[in-house]
Amino acid sequence: MRTVIQRVSKASLFIDGIEKGSIGRGLVVLAGFGRNDTEHVIDVVVRKILKLRIFEDTEGKMNHSLLDVSGGLMIVSQFTLYARTEGGNRPDFLEALKAPESKILFDKFVETFRTLYEGHIIAGEFGKHMLVEIHNDGPVTIILNIENERRV
């Protein structure tokens, strides 16, 4: 599973030209699933994201997590995180999990966040074309790549 985690001052999500929701200070998580991923990786990744200390304390050090700051959370499915570009100029996505299985894992990913986090959560719709407006804060962007067998 691959995720791109961005600390934001605010973000909005539009689907079919209609605003689905927005968050203030918090995280935008772009999530992609590889063809070998199973739901076993989800709990590990969700807990890691919730505990990542990437929000600044009063001294300007990154000492606080999303849990600490009670920030908003936006979750968006993004299979393009598995793009391969070695073979030419057009990326292939052969390493990405197929859509039906990926939707199941994405839904489980969102459900796990909703179970473990009581803050404001906005989730994209799997397979839809979305417009995501992100005001990256810092900027702080973390790439988290977790394989099923690896624990963090």
PDB file of C-alpha atoms in Angstrom:
ATOM      1  CA  MET A   1       0.000   0.000   0.000  1.00  0.00           C
ATOM      2  CA  ARG A   2       1.236   3.441  -0.901  1.00  0.00           C
ATOM      3  CA  THR A   3       0.055   6.668   0.639  1.00  0.00           C
ATOM      4  CA  VAL A   4       0.944  10.297   0.191  1.00  0.00           C
ATOM      5  CA  ILE A   5       0.148  12.255   3.342  1.00  0.00           C
ATOM      6  CA  GLN A   6      -0.038  16.026   3.119  1.00  0.00           C
ATOM      7  CA  ARG A   7      -0.391  18.382   6.053  1.00  0.00           C
ATOM      8  CA  VAL A   8      -2.888  21.041   5.007  1.00  0.00           C
ATOM      9  CA  SER A   9      -4.274  24.307   6.301  1.00  0.00           C
ATOM     10  CA  LYS A  10      -7.464  23.471   4.394  1.00  0.00           C
ATOM     11  CA  ALA A  11      -8.696  21.225   1.597  1.00  0.00           C
ATOM     12  CA  SER A  12     -11.880  20.722  -0.406  1.00  0.00           C
ATOM     13  CA  LEU A  13     -13.169  17.771  -2.419  1.00  0.00           C
ATOM     14  CA  PHE A  14     -15.401  18.088  -5.483  1.00  0.00           C
ATOM     15  CA  ILE A  15     -17.089  15.207  -7.309  1.00  0.00           C
ATOM     16  CA  ASP A  16     -18.906  15.874 -10.592  1.00  0.00           C
ATOM     17  CA  GLY A  17     -18.523  19.602  -9.955  1.00  0.00           C
ATOM     18  CA  ILE A  18     -20.269  19.443  -6.583  1.00  0.00           C
ATOM     19  CA  GLU A  19     -18.412  20.040  -3.338  1.00  0.00           C
ATOM     20  CA  LYS A  20     -18.543  16.855  -1.288  1.00  0.00           C
ATOM     21  CA  GLY A  21     -16.877  18.432   1.707  1.00  0.00           C
ATOM     22  CA  SER A  22     -13.945  20.305   3.110  1.00  0.00           C
ATOM     23  CA  ILE A  23     -11.596  20.256   6.058  1.00  0.00           C
ATOM     24  CA  GLY A  24      -9.589  22.874   7.874  1.00  0.00           C
ATOM     25  CA  ARG A  25      -6.218  22.119   9.435  1.00  0.00           C
ATOM     26  CA  GLY A  26      -5.464  18.440   9.051  1.00  0.00           C
ATOM     27  CA  LEU A  27      -4.284  15.783   6.626  1.00  0.00           C
ATOM     28  CA  VAL A  28      -5.073  14.788   3.070  1.00  0.00           C
ATOM     29  CA  VAL A  29      -4.266  11.127   2.461  1.00  0.00           C
ATOM     30  CA  LEU A  30      -3.958   9.826  -1.097  1.00  0.00           C
ATOM     31  CA  ALA A  31      -4.120   6.023  -0.979  1.00  0.00           C
ATOM     32  CA  GLY A  32      -3.247   3.378  -3.555  1.00  0.00           C
ATOM     33  CA  PHE A  33      -3.260  -0.394  -3.291  1.00  0.00           C
ATOM     34  CA  GLY A  34      -0.811  -2.763  -4.940  1.00  0.00           C
ATOM     35  CA  ARG A  35      -1.711  -6.097  -6.470  1.00  0.00           C
ATOM     36  CA  ASN A  36      -0.281  -7.984  -3.474  1.00  0.00           C
ATOM     37  CA  ASP A  37      -2.020  -5.904  -0.801  1.00  0.00           C
ATOM     38  CA  THR A  38      -4.588  -7.403   1.529  1.00  0.00           C
ATOM     39  CA  GLU A  39      -6.638  -5.912   4.328  1.00  0.00           C
ATOM     40  CA  HIS A  40      -3.918  -6.926   6.815  1.00  0.00           C
ATOM     41  CA  VAL A  41      -1.920  -3.819   5.889  1.00  0.00           C
ATOM     42  CA  ILE A  42      -4.784  -1.387   6.518  1.00  0.00           C
ATOM     43  CA  ASP A  43      -4.780  -1.336  10.323  1.00  0.00           C
ATOM     44  CA  VAL A  44      -1.008  -0.812  10.401  1.00  0.00           C
ATOM     45  CA  VAL A  45      -1.156   2.095   7.943  1.00  0.00           C
ATOM     46  CA  VAL A  46      -4.151   3.805   9.574  1.00  0.00           C
ATOM     47  CA  ARG A  47      -2.579   3.679  13.030  1.00  0.00           C
ATOM     48  CA  LYS A  48       0.719   4.980  11.625  1.00  0.00           C
ATOM     49  CA  ILE A  49      -0.967   7.925   9.907  1.00  0.00           C
ATOM     50  CA  LEU A  50      -2.995   8.853  12.988  1.00  0.00           C
ATOM     51  CA  LYS A  51       0.158   8.880  15.139  1.00  0.00           C
ATOM     52  CA  LEU A  52       2.546  10.628  12.712  1.00  0.00           C
ATOM     53  CA  ARG A  53       3.927  13.638  14.549  1.00  0.00           C
ATOM     54  CA  ILE A  54       3.898  16.166  11.722  1.00  0.00           C
ATOM     55  CA  PHE A  55       2.065  19.073  13.362  1.00  0.00           C
ATOM     56  CA  GLU A  56       4.091  21.751  15.109  1.00  0.00           C
ATOM     57  CA  ASP A  57       4.042  22.416  18.825  1.00  0.00           C
ATOM     58  CA  THR A  58       4.337  25.910  20.338  1.00  0.00           C
ATOM     59  CA  GLU A  59       8.104  25.829  19.745  1.00  0.00           C
ATOM     60  CA  GLY A  60       7.765  25.005  16.050  1.00  0.00           C
ATOM     61  CA  LYS A  61       8.854  21.356  16.377  1.00  0.00           C
ATOM     62  CA  MET A  62       6.848  18.630  14.703  1.00  0.00           C
ATOM     63  CA  ASN A  63       5.662  16.974  17.911  1.00  0.00           C
ATOM     64  CA  HIS A  64       1.908  16.596  17.455  1.00  0.00           C
ATOM     65  CA  SER A  65      -0.154  14.014  15.596  1.00  0.00           C
ATOM     66  CA  LEU A  66      -3.566  14.323  13.971  1.00  0.00           C
ATOM     67  CA  LEU A  67      -4.972  12.810  17.158  1.00  0.00           C
ATOM     68  CA  ASP A  68      -3.296  15.541  19.223  1.00  0.00           C
ATOM     69  CA  VAL A  69      -4.595  18.442  17.129  1.00  0.00           C
ATOM     70  CA  SER A  70      -8.044  16.955  16.357  1.00  0.00           C
ATOM     71  CA  GLY A  71      -7.564  17.962  12.733  1.00  0.00           C
ATOM     72  CA  GLY A  72      -9.655  17.146   9.713  1.00  0.00           C
ATOM     73  CA  LEU A  73      -8.925  14.161   7.495  1.00  0.00           C
ATOM     74  CA  MET A  74      -9.564  13.812   3.770  1.00  0.00           C
ATOM     75  CA  ILE A  75      -9.049  10.384   2.188  1.00  0.00           C
ATOM     76  CA  VAL A  76      -8.820   9.962  -1.590  1.00  0.00           C
ATOM     77  CA  SER A  77      -8.236   6.783  -3.582  1.00  0.00           C
ATOM     78  CA  GLN A  78      -5.402   7.133  -6.096  1.00  0.00           C
ATOM     79  CA  PHE A  79      -4.285   4.083  -8.073  1.00  0.00           C
ATOM     80  CA  THR A  80      -1.781   6.245  -9.968  1.00  0.00           C
ATOM     81  CA  LEU A  81       0.557   5.954  -6.981  1.00  0.00           C
ATOM     82  CA  TYR A  82       1.490   2.618  -8.584  1.00  0.00           C
ATOM     83  CA  ALA A  83       2.550   4.158 -11.905  1.00  0.00           C
ATOM     84  CA  ARG A  84       5.625   2.657 -13.552  1.00  0.00           C
ATOM     85  CA  THR A  85       7.483   4.747 -16.101  1.00  0.00           C
ATOM     86  CA  GLU A  86      10.559   2.670 -16.927  1.00  0.00           C
ATOM     87  CA  GLY A  87       9.249   1.410 -20.271  1.00  0.00           C
ATOM     88  CA  GLY A  88       8.535   4.703 -21.981  1.00  0.00           C
ATOM     89  CA  ASN A  89       6.635   7.918 -21.618  1.00  0.00           C
ATOM     90  CA  ARG A  90       3.210   6.480 -20.873  1.00  0.00           C
ATOM     91  CA  PRO A  91       2.921   5.117 -17.334  1.00  0.00           C
ATOM     92  CA  ASP A  92       1.554   1.651 -16.777  1.00  0.00           C
ATOM     93  CA  PHE A  93      -0.350   0.607 -13.701  1.00  0.00           C
ATOM     94  CA  LEU A  94       0.271  -3.141 -13.762  1.00  0.00           C
ATOM     95  CA  GLU A  95       1.384  -3.103 -10.120  1.00  0.00           C
ATOM     96  CA  ALA A  96      -1.903  -1.533  -8.975  1.00  0.00           C
ATOM     97  CA  LEU A  97      -4.598  -3.767  -7.544  1.00  0.00           C
ATOM     98  CA  LYS A  98      -7.559  -4.278  -9.890  1.00  0.00           C
ATOM     99  CA  ALA A  99     -10.527  -1.983  -9.290  1.00  0.00           C
ATOM    100  CA  PRO A 100     -13.011  -4.382  -7.626  1.00  0.00           C
ATOM    101  CA  GLU A 101     -10.491  -5.568  -5.037  1.00  0.00           C
ATOM    102  CA  SER A 102      -9.046  -2.093  -4.599  1.00  0.00           C
ATOM    103  CA  LYS A 103     -12.500  -0.646  -3.874  1.00  0.00           C
ATOM    104  CA  ILE A 104     -12.986  -3.222  -1.117  1.00  0.00           C
ATOM    105  CA  LEU A 105      -9.656  -2.243   0.469  1.00  0.00           C
ATOM    106  CA  PHE A 106     -10.313   1.486   0.077  1.00  0.00           C
ATOM    107  CA  ASP A 107     -13.713   1.144   1.756  1.00  0.00           C
ATOM    108  CA  LYS A 108     -12.076  -0.831   4.578  1.00  0.00           C
ATOM    109  CA  PHE A 109      -9.360   1.849   4.850  1.00  0.00           C
ATOM    110  CA  VAL A 110     -11.980   4.593   5.283  1.00  0.00           C
ATOM    111  CA  GLU A 111     -14.011   2.440   7.687  1.00  0.00           C
ATOM    112  CA  THR A 112     -10.921   1.812   9.829  1.00  0.00           C
ATOM    113  CA  PHE A 113     -10.221   5.546  10.053  1.00  0.00           C
ATOM    114  CA  ARG A 114     -13.847   6.164  11.045  1.00  0.00           C
ATOM    115  CA  THR A 115     -13.552   3.502  13.755  1.00  0.00           C
ATOM    116  CA  LEU A 116     -10.266   4.772  15.204  1.00  0.00           C
ATOM    117  CA  TYR A 117     -10.687   8.530  14.751  1.00  0.00           C
ATOM    118  CA  GLU A 118     -13.559  10.653  15.988  1.00  0.00           C
ATOM    119  CA  GLY A 119     -12.543  13.786  14.090  1.00  0.00           C
ATOM    120  CA  HIS A 120     -13.999  15.241  10.898  1.00  0.00           C
ATOM    121  CA  ILE A 121     -13.464  12.846   7.964  1.00  0.00           C
ATOM    122  CA  ILE A 122     -14.248  13.395   4.280  1.00  0.00           C
ATOM    123  CA  ALA A 123     -13.746  10.477   1.880  1.00  0.00           C
ATOM    124  CA  GLY A 124     -13.653  10.501  -1.884  1.00  0.00           C
ATOM    125  CA  GLU A 125     -15.684   8.101  -3.987  1.00  0.00           C
ATOM    126  CA  PHE A 126     -13.734   5.218  -5.454  1.00  0.00           C
ATOM    127  CA  GLY A 127     -13.419   5.343  -9.234  1.00  0.00           C
ATOM    128  CA  LYS A 128     -14.867   8.834  -9.601  1.00  0.00           C
ATOM    129  CA  HIS A 129     -13.065  11.750 -11.197  1.00  0.00           C
ATOM    130  CA  MET A 130     -12.419  14.189  -8.369  1.00  0.00           C
ATOM    131  CA  LEU A 131     -11.057  17.667  -7.965  1.00  0.00           C
ATOM    132  CA  VAL A 132      -9.052  18.059  -4.770  1.00  0.00           C
ATOM    133  CA  GLU A 133      -8.074  21.557  -3.682  1.00  0.00           C
ATOM    134  CA  ILE A 134      -5.179  21.345  -1.259  1.00  0.00           C
ATOM    135  CA  HIS A 135      -3.519  24.144   0.675  1.00  0.00           C
ATOM    136  CA  ASN A 136      -0.355  22.278   1.625  1.00  0.00           C
ATOM    137  CA  ASP A 137       0.947  23.580   4.951  1.00  0.00           C
ATOM    138  CA  GLY A 138       4.711  23.827   5.250  1.00  0.00           C
ATOM    139  CA  PRO A 139       4.763  22.162   2.814  1.00  0.00           C
ATOM    140  CA  VAL A 140       4.848  18.857   4.656  1.00  0.00           C
ATOM    141  CA  THR A 141       4.407  15.780   2.463  1.00  0.00           C
ATOM    142  CA  ILE A 142       5.157  12.248   3.648  1.00  0.00           C
ATOM    143  CA  ILE A 143       5.282   9.157   1.436  1.00  0.00           C
ATOM    144  CA  LEU A 144       4.392   5.958   3.257  1.00  0.00           C
ATOM    145  CA  ASN A 145       4.969   2.689   1.408  1.00  0.00           C
ATOM    146  CA  ILE A 146       4.047  -0.371   3.470  1.00  0.00           C
ATOM    147  CA  GLU A 147       4.152  -3.939   2.234  1.00  0.00           C
ATOM    148  CA  ASN A 148       1.874  -6.576   3.775  1.00  0.00           C
ATOM    149  CA  GLU A 149       4.683  -8.392   5.528  1.00  0.00           C
ATOM    150  CA  ARG A 150       6.318  -5.316   7.017  1.00  0.00           C
ATOM    151  CA  ARG A 151       5.222  -3.847  10.335  1.00  0.00           C
ATOM    152  CA  VAL A 152       5.784  -0.219  11.311  1.00  0.00           C
TER     153      VAL A 152
END
